[in-house]
């Protein structure tokens, strides 16, 4: 569960997020809709601890993570899929997926990897290929698989459908829909409702750094 | 099928050949082999740093610390045993690296390079102006002993040669394992994007710090071996041109494998030896020309010659995937 209250974030003195209040319940799927530059990525990066808030509180599963180092999020089973994928080009797809598993010293990564592969069999077929040889869409799938490795409690997906072919978008929607039964709190950012409509339980709208309740 | 790691076998074969070689090589070649290995050890550290995107122009600092630790260990602490002296040098590198690493792991790119250079030049300046440490003349080192037993000159040379080869084998294997460990992979990830490593669950500073300390210890070991090999240390070990030489060798060999440092060092020393003989006044031109040729035609270093037709990146994680495949 994610609980954000009165969050204010500034980048180099410029206020980006203003008094943000947002809740994603455990097992809930919530959308964050906003145009480019509205503050979606800033909010997700703040939740991940990559940006330090000026004010406010971020709680994940009841733990106050506002001042906690960013790298500890993965240890608290928070998975993050950034907008630009950011795979390690020299590593294979499987190695990329397993990076957070060894970083967090996951006891049995094979079990989780098997589950991820069962969700996305096409990723298993890419396992031995180096990330730099994958197409943009394939990299999206691998990035989602990587986020799922540790995202047992919380999953943050930053514009997962951006720049992806329609067929692959549908596939991503299918995979994300499957997660509804896994008890994971999922927050998906998107520029409009095109793909998340019918998938998310509720939505927030973000405009110029202010978040309001959507549909 | 799990990819067979040929490196341990290659290390054993290469070490055995070098050990046998001592009885065949002329004296000058044995001396050169020890020099090559000593410098390669420092370069191994440089490679570890370069894999995480850090270029140290001051690795001579730890090379010098290792050398002076041996000398001072003999003169001040009256230690003559080769293993104790080498352990002392590594401990000195570890302590200095652990302390300075706290500061250095905060810096990146050109700031890291210049900071490391500044630190090594500070040591050079201190040593050059300290009479009790030999000033610019440096310090001599007496022949080491083995478990308190004094050795004849030829026996001592054999001891230094064998110890160098065996230690280099152990260090090479250890660093090879490290590079293929999770922290080693994190180095590659952190080089590309530091933030990514953070949200995947690792602290980038920890990665930089670990690499820095490892590089410090192996550089100190390289310096200690050089000191024992030549029986002399001088402040020039910390001079910027010495640190530049290590970067030069790392670029020649490449950074894709730990053994590349040894290949680069061997080629460097061989070219320098013959270039000095052929053109005593222009040997640097020849070395520079070779480096330019390598950068132009083998941008990933000489080691890339061994990689044609191979897929790089196989790792311990293949095991995880392979085991899954077999079930």
XYZ file of C-alpha atoms in Angstrom:
542
model
C 0.000 0.000 0.000
C 1.236 3.482 -0.888
C 0.158 6.502 1.140
C 1.393 9.931 0.158
C 0.409 12.971 2.159
C 1.143 16.653 1.564
C 4.136 15.875 -0.619
C 6.120 18.794 -1.974
C 9.090 18.263 -4.262
C 11.344 20.880 -5.806
C 14.080 20.420 -8.382
C 16.877 22.992 -8.173
C 14.588 25.317 -6.271
C 11.670 25.042 -8.690
C 8.563 23.523 -7.079
C 7.418 20.544 -9.158
C 4.967 18.687 -6.901
C 2.567 20.668 -4.716
C 0.752 19.167 -1.740
C 0.269 15.783 -3.341
C -2.052 13.359 -1.560
C -2.485 9.913 -3.037
C -3.371 6.406 -1.887
C -2.850 3.104 -3.672
C -4.355 0.281 -1.627
C -2.787 -3.183 -1.454
C -4.022 -5.162 -4.433
C -5.323 -1.985 -6.033
C -4.498 -0.709 -9.481
C -4.401 3.050 -9.736
C -3.762 5.317 -12.701
C -1.901 8.623 -12.662
C -2.958 10.621 -15.674
C -1.279 13.788 -16.804
C 0.217 15.536 -19.785
C 3.933 15.735 -20.482
C 5.599 17.897 -17.856
C 2.731 17.555 -15.384
C 4.982 15.840 -12.811
C 4.191 12.130 -13.249
C 7.790 10.977 -13.464
C 8.810 13.317 -10.635
C 6.131 11.791 -8.409
C 7.177 8.238 -9.209
C 10.840 9.078 -8.747
C 9.997 10.690 -5.417
C 8.165 7.559 -4.304
C 11.269 5.590 -5.306
C 13.459 7.865 -3.198
C 15.396 9.139 -6.211
C 14.291 12.696 -5.431
C 14.230 14.028 -1.904
C 10.951 15.713 -0.935
C 11.012 19.202 0.499
C 8.033 18.373 2.632
C 5.389 15.709 3.198
C 5.323 11.996 3.875
C 5.641 8.831 1.766
C 4.560 5.600 3.418
C 4.805 2.176 1.846
C 3.171 -0.673 3.725
C 2.999 1.516 6.804
C 6.727 2.298 6.760
C 7.749 5.929 6.477
C 10.130 6.048 3.524
C 10.345 9.805 3.101
C 13.986 10.086 4.113
C 15.025 6.500 3.470
C 17.756 5.938 0.838
C 16.389 5.122 -2.594
C 18.174 1.788 -2.905
C 16.269 0.444 0.110
C 12.954 0.562 -1.776
C 13.779 -2.630 -3.675
C 14.562 -4.319 -0.353
C 11.008 -3.423 0.719
C 9.659 -5.175 -2.388
C 8.982 -2.062 -4.396
C 9.475 -2.530 -8.144
C 9.930 0.352 -10.566
C 9.743 0.418 -14.343
C 11.110 3.740 -15.598
C 9.786 5.326 -18.756
C 13.038 4.880 -20.659
C 13.532 1.203 -19.691
C 17.200 1.629 -18.753
C 18.412 -1.927 -19.184
C 22.112 -2.675 -18.821
C 23.107 -3.053 -22.478
C 25.996 -5.494 -21.940
C 23.924 -7.926 -19.889
C 21.475 -10.469 -21.233
C 17.739 -10.081 -20.698
C 17.819 -12.728 -17.960
C 20.724 -11.020 -16.213
C 18.924 -7.693 -16.370
C 15.843 -9.245 -14.809
C 17.938 -10.847 -12.080
C 19.904 -7.707 -11.154
C 17.424 -6.585 -8.438
C 17.209 -10.165 -7.177
C 20.869 -10.343 -6.288
C 20.968 -6.710 -5.209
C 18.348 -7.501 -2.584
C 19.785 -10.968 -1.899
C 16.491 -12.611 -2.746
C 16.495 -16.081 -1.149
C 15.257 -18.034 -4.158
C 15.264 -15.949 -7.322
C 14.541 -18.962 -9.523
C 11.029 -19.301 -8.128
C 10.225 -15.663 -8.773
C 11.894 -15.786 -12.199
C 9.787 -18.793 -13.092
C 6.654 -16.872 -12.080
C 7.716 -13.864 -14.160
C 8.363 -16.117 -17.144
C 4.954 -17.747 -16.687
C 3.396 -14.264 -16.926
C 5.471 -13.344 -19.964
C 6.681 -16.441 -21.852
C 8.038 -14.224 -24.625
C 10.581 -12.795 -22.175
C 11.887 -16.282 -21.488
C 12.587 -16.621 -25.188
C 14.689 -13.463 -25.020
C 16.539 -14.581 -21.878
C 19.933 -15.206 -23.444
C 19.932 -12.166 -25.726
C 21.905 -9.112 -24.754
C 19.773 -6.076 -23.958
C 21.379 -3.932 -26.642
C 20.164 -6.349 -29.307
C 16.509 -6.117 -28.204
C 13.938 -3.889 -29.854
C 12.321 -1.072 -27.891
C 9.182 -3.125 -27.287
C 11.134 -6.151 -26.146
C 13.103 -3.935 -23.784
C 9.805 -2.698 -22.310
C 8.795 -6.282 -21.573
C 12.162 -7.038 -19.990
C 11.972 -3.834 -17.920
C 8.520 -4.885 -16.699
C 9.842 -8.349 -15.870
C 12.716 -6.760 -13.940
C 10.316 -4.568 -11.960
C 8.196 -7.622 -11.186
C 11.191 -9.508 -9.754
C 11.164 -7.401 -6.598
C 7.788 -5.694 -6.922
C 5.959 -8.139 -4.701
C 4.178 -5.428 -2.734
C 4.326 -2.289 -4.841
C 4.817 -1.756 -8.557
C 5.379 1.656 -10.117
C 5.037 1.767 -13.895
C 6.073 5.007 -15.559
C 4.292 5.358 -18.900
C 4.634 1.673 -19.803
C 2.748 2.117 -23.084
C 4.704 5.113 -24.336
C 6.345 4.544 -27.714
C 5.166 0.950 -27.936
C 3.493 -0.661 -30.956
C -0.293 -1.258 -30.545
C 0.093 -5.049 -30.479
C 2.631 -4.880 -27.719
C 0.489 -2.344 -25.828
C -2.299 -4.893 -25.767
C 0.116 -7.516 -24.518
C 1.368 -5.193 -21.762
C -2.217 -4.431 -20.753
C -2.901 -8.190 -20.546
C 0.111 -8.755 -18.317
C -0.709 -5.802 -16.067
C -4.335 -6.937 -15.797
C -3.126 -10.344 -14.600
C -1.405 -8.637 -11.676
C -4.802 -7.699 -10.198
C -4.981 -11.089 -8.548
C -1.504 -10.873 -7.049
C -2.230 -8.420 -4.234
C 0.288 -5.892 -5.538
C -0.348 -2.164 -5.207
C 0.166 -0.914 -8.771
C 0.520 2.727 -9.776
C 0.557 3.349 -13.537
C 1.328 6.736 -14.999
C 0.013 7.626 -18.420
C -0.632 10.703 -20.522
C -4.286 9.736 -21.139
C -6.793 6.980 -20.458
C -6.224 5.164 -23.769
C -4.679 2.024 -22.356
C -5.479 2.083 -18.659
C -9.205 2.634 -19.102
C -10.914 -0.479 -17.795
C -7.697 -1.739 -16.197
C -7.302 0.574 -13.223
C -9.667 0.669 -10.250
C -9.374 4.430 -9.959
C -7.342 7.291 -11.335
C -5.687 10.452 -10.154
C -5.137 13.391 -12.451
C -1.917 15.339 -12.165
C -1.735 18.872 -13.541
C 1.167 21.253 -12.938
C 2.310 19.239 -9.968
C -1.062 19.109 -8.243
C -2.917 15.824 -7.942
C -6.687 15.551 -7.896
C -9.029 12.593 -7.870
C -10.031 11.500 -11.355
C -12.574 8.914 -12.387
C 24.321 -26.193 -20.930
C 26.199 -24.192 -18.371
C 28.987 -22.160 -19.992
C 32.336 -23.562 -18.921
C 34.518 -20.901 -17.379
C 37.951 -21.401 -18.909
C 39.638 -18.698 -16.874
C 40.656 -20.809 -13.821
C 42.174 -23.442 -16.095
C 43.947 -20.772 -18.137
C 45.339 -19.248 -14.938
C 46.678 -22.611 -13.766
C 48.262 -23.366 -17.157
C 49.795 -19.884 -17.500
C 51.135 -19.959 -13.938
C 52.637 -23.431 -14.401
C 54.329 -22.385 -17.634
C 55.725 -19.269 -15.987
C 57.019 -21.258 -13.003
C 58.734 -23.761 -15.277
C 59.938 -20.882 -17.425
C 62.134 -19.538 -14.641
C 64.531 -22.445 -15.174
C 64.685 -21.727 -18.900
C 64.480 -17.942 -19.093
C 67.610 -15.791 -19.075
C 67.961 -13.665 -15.929
C 66.823 -10.474 -17.671
C 63.629 -12.163 -18.836
C 62.791 -13.419 -15.334
C 63.255 -9.882 -14.051
C 61.024 -8.591 -16.830
C 58.320 -11.179 -16.106
C 58.139 -10.022 -12.485
C 57.976 -6.392 -13.655
C 55.196 -7.231 -16.104
C 53.191 -9.030 -13.431
C 53.730 -6.305 -10.823
C 52.480 -3.615 -13.185
C 49.664 -5.832 -14.402
C 48.437 -6.175 -10.817
C 48.112 -2.405 -10.578
C 46.376 -2.369 -13.954
C 43.930 -5.025 -12.715
C 42.816 -2.433 -10.175
C 42.636 0.237 -12.854
C 40.458 -2.115 -14.922
C 38.139 -2.728 -11.959
C 37.714 1.035 -11.621
C 37.275 1.564 -15.353
C 34.514 -1.028 -15.450
C 32.558 1.213 -13.107
C 33.327 4.260 -15.251
C 36.106 5.694 -13.074
C 39.502 6.506 -14.530
C 42.199 6.904 -11.908
C 45.172 9.029 -12.876
C 46.630 8.455 -9.443
C 47.006 4.726 -8.992
C 50.711 5.394 -8.513
C 49.730 6.518 -5.021
C 49.018 2.960 -3.897
C 51.821 1.528 -6.025
C 54.166 3.801 -4.116
C 52.552 3.071 -0.744
C 53.081 -0.661 -1.347
C 56.715 -0.132 -2.271
C 57.499 2.112 0.676
C 55.620 -0.192 3.064
C 58.091 -2.942 2.157
C 61.065 -0.637 2.571
C 59.889 0.834 5.858
C 58.827 -2.592 7.084
C 62.425 -3.711 6.683
C 64.099 -0.587 8.009
C 61.761 0.433 10.814
C 60.028 -2.777 11.847
C 62.991 -5.048 11.040
C 60.749 -7.380 9.044
C 62.519 -9.314 6.320
C 60.161 -12.201 5.633
C 58.770 -11.858 2.116
C 55.231 -12.909 3.017
C 55.003 -10.600 6.009
C 56.351 -7.718 3.905
C 53.818 -8.353 1.146
C 51.012 -8.635 3.716
C 52.192 -5.375 5.273
C 52.102 -3.638 1.880
C 48.599 -4.923 1.173
C 47.465 -3.838 4.636
C 48.899 -0.362 3.986
C 47.024 -0.227 0.676
C 43.867 -1.435 2.375
C 44.031 1.154 5.158
C 44.872 4.047 2.811
C 42.271 2.918 0.260
C 39.581 2.451 2.900
C 40.113 5.945 4.274
C 40.579 7.805 0.993
C 37.822 5.726 -0.604
C 35.290 7.382 1.681
C 36.162 10.662 -0.007
C 36.880 9.415 -3.514
C 33.634 7.448 -3.859
C 31.815 10.806 -3.866
C 33.465 11.941 -7.086
C 32.946 10.918 -10.705
C 34.418 11.446 -14.141
C 37.112 14.123 -14.506
C 36.789 15.153 -10.855
C 37.680 11.633 -9.731
C 40.563 11.487 -12.198
C 42.004 14.831 -11.118
C 41.466 14.161 -7.419
C 43.275 10.843 -7.647
C 46.100 12.535 -9.550
C 46.338 15.251 -6.909
C 46.571 12.719 -4.081
C 49.384 10.794 -5.765
C 51.296 14.018 -6.458
C 50.908 15.048 -2.823
C 52.578 11.780 -1.796
C 55.270 12.352 -4.416
C 55.889 15.820 -3.019
C 56.065 14.585 0.564
C 58.452 11.735 -0.257
C 60.670 13.933 -2.431
C 61.154 16.446 0.356
C 61.515 14.065 3.295
C 65.165 13.318 3.960
C 64.390 10.488 6.385
C 62.518 8.700 3.582
C 65.412 9.044 1.173
C 64.135 12.139 -0.581
C 64.372 11.858 -4.398
C 66.988 9.099 -4.071
C 64.491 6.775 -2.444
C 65.292 3.839 -0.191
C 67.048 0.541 -0.690
C 65.590 -2.806 0.255
C 67.678 -5.714 1.443
C 67.116 -9.207 0.151
C 64.009 -10.789 1.718
C 64.104 -13.960 3.823
C 61.778 -16.936 3.885
C 60.421 -17.827 7.341
C 63.553 -16.315 8.874
C 65.952 -18.230 6.605
C 68.508 -16.118 4.757
C 68.770 -16.991 1.096
C 71.483 -16.827 -1.510
C 70.940 -14.233 -4.251
C 69.742 -16.766 -6.811
C 67.416 -18.388 -4.244
C 65.982 -14.997 -3.358
C 65.299 -14.284 -7.032
C 63.590 -17.659 -7.331
C 61.517 -16.892 -4.241
C 60.413 -13.468 -5.534
C 59.629 -14.902 -8.964
C 57.595 -17.839 -7.644
C 55.802 -15.748 -5.040
C 54.906 -13.169 -7.684
C 53.525 -15.775 -10.083
C 51.460 -17.573 -7.441
C 50.115 -14.360 -5.886
C 49.252 -12.998 -9.332
C 47.341 -16.202 -10.068
C 45.384 -15.915 -6.818
C 44.627 -12.216 -7.344
C 43.614 -12.787 -10.955
C 41.223 -15.550 -9.978
C 39.784 -13.535 -7.070
C 39.225 -10.438 -9.227
C 37.810 -12.571 -12.031
C 35.269 -13.961 -9.581
C 34.541 -10.491 -8.287
C 33.919 -9.136 -11.784
C 31.448 -11.956 -12.361
C 29.790 -11.514 -8.990
C 26.672 -9.413 -8.395
C 28.798 -6.486 -7.205
C 30.966 -6.808 -10.302
C 27.915 -6.679 -12.545
C 26.669 -3.713 -10.586
C 29.848 -1.923 -11.678
C 28.775 -2.152 -15.292
C 25.272 -1.031 -14.425
C 26.510 1.908 -12.379
C 28.815 3.001 -15.219
C 25.844 3.290 -17.555
C 23.438 4.844 -15.112
C 23.911 5.381 -11.415
C 20.239 6.020 -10.673
C 19.238 2.725 -12.210
C 21.425 0.827 -9.752
C 19.758 2.675 -6.923
C 16.191 1.754 -7.811
C 17.267 -1.818 -8.443
C 18.341 -2.071 -4.815
C 22.066 -1.283 -4.684
C 23.848 1.721 -3.230
C 26.126 3.141 -5.979
C 28.544 4.501 -3.393
C 29.044 0.999 -2.042
C 29.934 -0.210 -5.536
C 32.427 2.621 -6.096
C 33.915 2.205 -2.639
C 34.391 -1.563 -3.019
C 36.072 -1.108 -6.377
C 38.290 1.647 -5.065
C 39.491 -0.399 -2.095
C 40.151 -3.475 -4.268
C 42.136 -1.333 -6.721
C 44.132 0.144 -3.824
C 45.089 -3.227 -2.379
C 46.189 -4.789 -5.668
C 48.138 -1.641 -6.587
C 49.950 -1.796 -3.252
C 50.765 -5.443 -3.895
C 52.131 -4.513 -7.317
C 54.277 -1.814 -5.742
C 55.580 -4.212 -3.092
C 56.590 -6.775 -5.715
C 58.344 -4.086 -7.754
C 60.205 -2.951 -4.647
C 61.354 -6.483 -3.851
C 62.258 -7.158 -7.482
C 64.479 -4.091 -7.874
C 65.583 -3.743 -4.252
C 64.817 -0.049 -4.378
C 61.916 2.379 -4.071
C 61.739 6.028 -5.040
C 59.111 8.782 -5.087
C 58.752 8.427 -8.868
C 56.458 5.484 -8.156
C 53.817 8.065 -7.227
C 54.622 10.464 -10.072
C 51.852 11.231 -12.554
C 53.695 9.646 -15.473
C 53.754 6.313 -13.612
C 49.979 6.493 -13.074
C 49.582 7.411 -16.738
C 51.528 4.310 -17.661
C 48.974 2.156 -15.861
C 46.131 3.804 -17.801
C 48.150 3.309 -20.978
C 48.502 -0.426 -20.266
C 44.811 -0.745 -19.348
C 43.815 0.844 -22.667
C 46.226 -1.409 -24.533
C 44.935 -4.584 -22.926
C 41.258 -3.695 -22.631
C 38.833 -3.949 -19.749
C 36.653 -6.874 -20.745
C 38.673 -9.487 -18.841
C 40.998 -9.461 -15.865
C 43.718 -11.227 -17.893
C 43.712 -8.331 -20.378
C 45.810 -6.388 -17.874
C 48.545 -9.016 -18.083
C 48.414 -9.098 -21.861
C 48.612 -5.310 -22.010
C 51.472 -5.194 -19.523
C 53.435 -7.887 -21.399
C 53.018 -6.107 -24.731
C 53.841 -2.738 -23.178
C 57.055 -3.910 -21.527
C 58.143 -5.861 -24.605
C 57.600 -2.904 -26.929
C 59.309 -0.555 -24.506
C 62.306 -2.855 -24.122
C 62.832 -3.192 -27.862
C 61.889 0.423 -28.613
C 64.528 1.581 -26.121
C 67.095 -0.579 -27.840
C 66.110 0.515 -31.340
C 65.534 4.191 -30.680
C 66.761 5.291 -27.238
C 65.667 8.876 -27.863
C 62.346 8.155 -29.532
C 60.970 5.118 -27.754
C 57.983 7.102 -26.498
C 57.064 7.905 -30.094
C 56.988 4.199 -30.884
C 54.871 3.430 -27.784
C 52.509 6.288 -28.594
C 52.180 5.065 -32.160
C 51.316 1.572 -30.975
C 48.661 2.912 -28.610
C 47.119 5.042 -31.375
C 47.045 1.993 -33.648
C 45.371 -0.088 -30.919
C 42.773 2.596 -30.205
C 42.016 2.944 -33.936
C 41.887 -0.721 -34.875
C 41.144 -2.457 -31.551
C 39.124 0.052 -29.521
C 38.384 -2.585 -26.877
C 42.074 -3.388 -26.497
C 44.263 -6.313 -27.389
C 42.016 -8.663 -25.453
C 39.313 -8.215 -28.085
C 41.543 -10.281 -30.402
C 40.684 -13.298 -28.248
C 36.962 -12.573 -28.402
C 36.249 -12.863 -32.109
C 33.212 -15.054 -32.637
C 32.452 -15.313 -28.937
C 29.471 -13.995 -27.042
C 30.555 -11.946 -24.079
C 28.555 -11.562 -20.911
C 28.082 -15.165 -19.844
C 27.997 -15.207 -16.119
C 27.112 -16.981 -12.937
C 23.562 -15.961 -13.639
C 23.627 -18.290 -16.638
C 23.603 -21.032 -14.037
C 20.269 -19.828 -12.694
C 18.784 -19.660 -16.158
C 20.375 -22.919 -17.283
C 19.103 -24.777 -14.259
C 15.668 -23.523 -15.082
C 16.059 -24.682 -18.670
C 16.919 -28.169 -17.523
C 13.835 -28.513 -15.319
